[in-house]
């Protein structure tokens, strides 16, 4: 009796929890199909116009000036998506390699200043984004570096390396050190051991770190806002700019597509993980 | 004839967190013959693992040398040393199949496919795991994993196999079975085993030679029988099997026998070799050396413990002093507590320790 009540309460709490975290997303997805161009909270029929407009397929606007606006914003949007993907891909590659290598070095070798080093690695993660953003901006200006995609990539790497390091390091700490010794004992050099034993064992951690780095890099607004040059607007910065000019229905369509992409990435990650473990 | 493995003056110190040093190896000399089964035995922390790791190369020595077949191993990293190890945790590669685990040493050497297949098959067969090659280690029982670790370590045909407490994770029955199998395997392969354990029974069952270590040094080494029957010191006598120790003063020598007396006045007959009247010494008698009748140590049964085929009795001597442990065959049932007995023994079975 008591446990049945407990189950009921638990179910209600669980449902409320999911409503709480998913309701805003649901609102966005629904409104992205709302035909009402002025007030998105009043349902005015189903439409795909906002998606068509974004992708440059829109024939909705009849007057010339309006059409020009659409086409222009479509090009900008696609450029922003391209920038974001470029930054995220480069950042993921760099921070995954460097973060993994750092975790290995810190776990397997004793050297002077090791404690300071591993502590210092976590600092960028805990620093408020706005501080990091301003700091990076001042740094780039001081050394006379033009703001571009490169500065964004460097900026993202400064804190994403820490994320990858942390995840790989956790996986490494759970690994039996005797595995590497067994490999060496059986005649494998350090490099062979790395390739054949360490890397496959760490793969789920490395993959998880890479996915996280990719998602955070795609998503970052605050830091990027400071260090993005005029030609290097990323998707979040672009959306932020659009909102400042007024909330347009297209934003909901963009958001919905981002949600879809995120779900796909997360599903891919889960699938890869489940394939690895047995 | 020189030994396969020669260790001379091996020293290794570790810094303790308290700022001092501990000598994990404090001058160890050890020879292991080409097809000998040598067991390193000793209490926790005496340096067994350190010695084994110095042989495999995972631990550097501060001093001394390790030679295999006359060649100094000192400068060789572990992966170039022609010997293999069975790890206590087995250390199987979870992402590889059993067959690939077993073939790992051949894989990294780059042997051709046909040889690889043949050798892996043979190694699996030797440990009784034919047909399990396609499984993952996680799909095996503890005993089977143990065998995979063994097959993996012998596949490259090393002349020396090191084993660090490989059976400690198995339950008692399986452990006893594996003890016999390991001994048998060593015999068939004709290679040397250096086997670490802190289980004295295991050491006595399996070894050609037992090396008993204490605080970084070798306390005594010899055949299991030798080390059991003729312990050099109180430490050895107490570590290997159960024993009764008597501190005595020699009263007189009569023919080939000496008469010693304990502080409580209990008289014991001992072999006279090397003893002089007035000398103090420690005599050791194993529980199985005693008979319950017709002796001259009068006492009473104070406790009895049933152990299956054997009966373990504690006898309190009437003269006083510590209880004497006696093993008797369980024939007529356990004597009641308080039963008077007169313990006898063959004086030749008594052993006088070299060192008190
Ligand atoms: N890496 C190390 N750093 C510091 N001290 C160590 C290290 N390795 C071993 N020691 C110390 O050296 C001594 C011998 O250790 P060792 O592991 O050889 O003992 P053991 O005989 O194998 O014991 P056990 O039966 O518990 O496995 C111990 O006192 C141990 O604390
Ligand atoms: Mg040990």
Coordinates of N, CA, C and O and ligand atoms in Angstrom, one line a residue, chain B residues 44-45 47-50 88 164-165 196 198, ligand 2:
Chain B
X44 N 53.1 -10.4 4.5 CA 52.8 -9.2 3.7 C 53.9 -8.1 4.0 O 54.3 -7.9 5.1
X45 N 54.4 -7.6 2.8 CA 55.3 -6.5 2.9 C 56.8 -6.9 3.0 O 57.7 -6.0 3.2
X47 N 58.6 -8.0 0.7 CA 59.4 -7.7 -0.5 C 59.3 -8.7 -1.7 O 60.0 -8.7 -2.7
X48 N 58.3 -9.6 -1.6 CA 58.1 -10.6 -2.6 C 57.8 -10.0 -4.0 O 58.4 -10.3 -5.0
X49 N 56.8 -9.1 -4.0 CA 56.4 -8.5 -5.2 C 57.5 -7.6 -5.8 O 57.7 -7.6 -7.0
X50 N 58.2 -6.9 -4.9 CA 59.3 -6.1 -5.3 C 60.3 -6.9 -6.0 O 60.9 -6.5 -7.1
X88 N 48.4 -10.8 -10.7 CA 47.5 -11.2 -9.7 C 46.0 -10.9 -10.1 O 45.1 -11.6 -9.9
X164 N 52.6 -13.8 -9.6 CA 52.4 -13.0 -8.4 C 51.1 -13.4 -7.8 O 50.1 -12.8 -8.2
X165 N 51.0 -14.2 -6.8 CA 49.8 -14.7 -6.2 C 48.7 -14.9 -7.1 O 47.6 -14.4 -7.0
X196 N 55.0 -16.4 -6.4 CA 54.8 -15.6 -5.2 C 53.6 -16.0 -4.4 O 52.5 -16.1 -5.1
X198 N 51.7 -15.9 -0.2 CA 51.9 -15.8 1.3 C 51.2 -17.0 2.0 O 51.0 -16.9 3.2
Ligands
LIG2 MG1 52.8 -8.6 -3.2

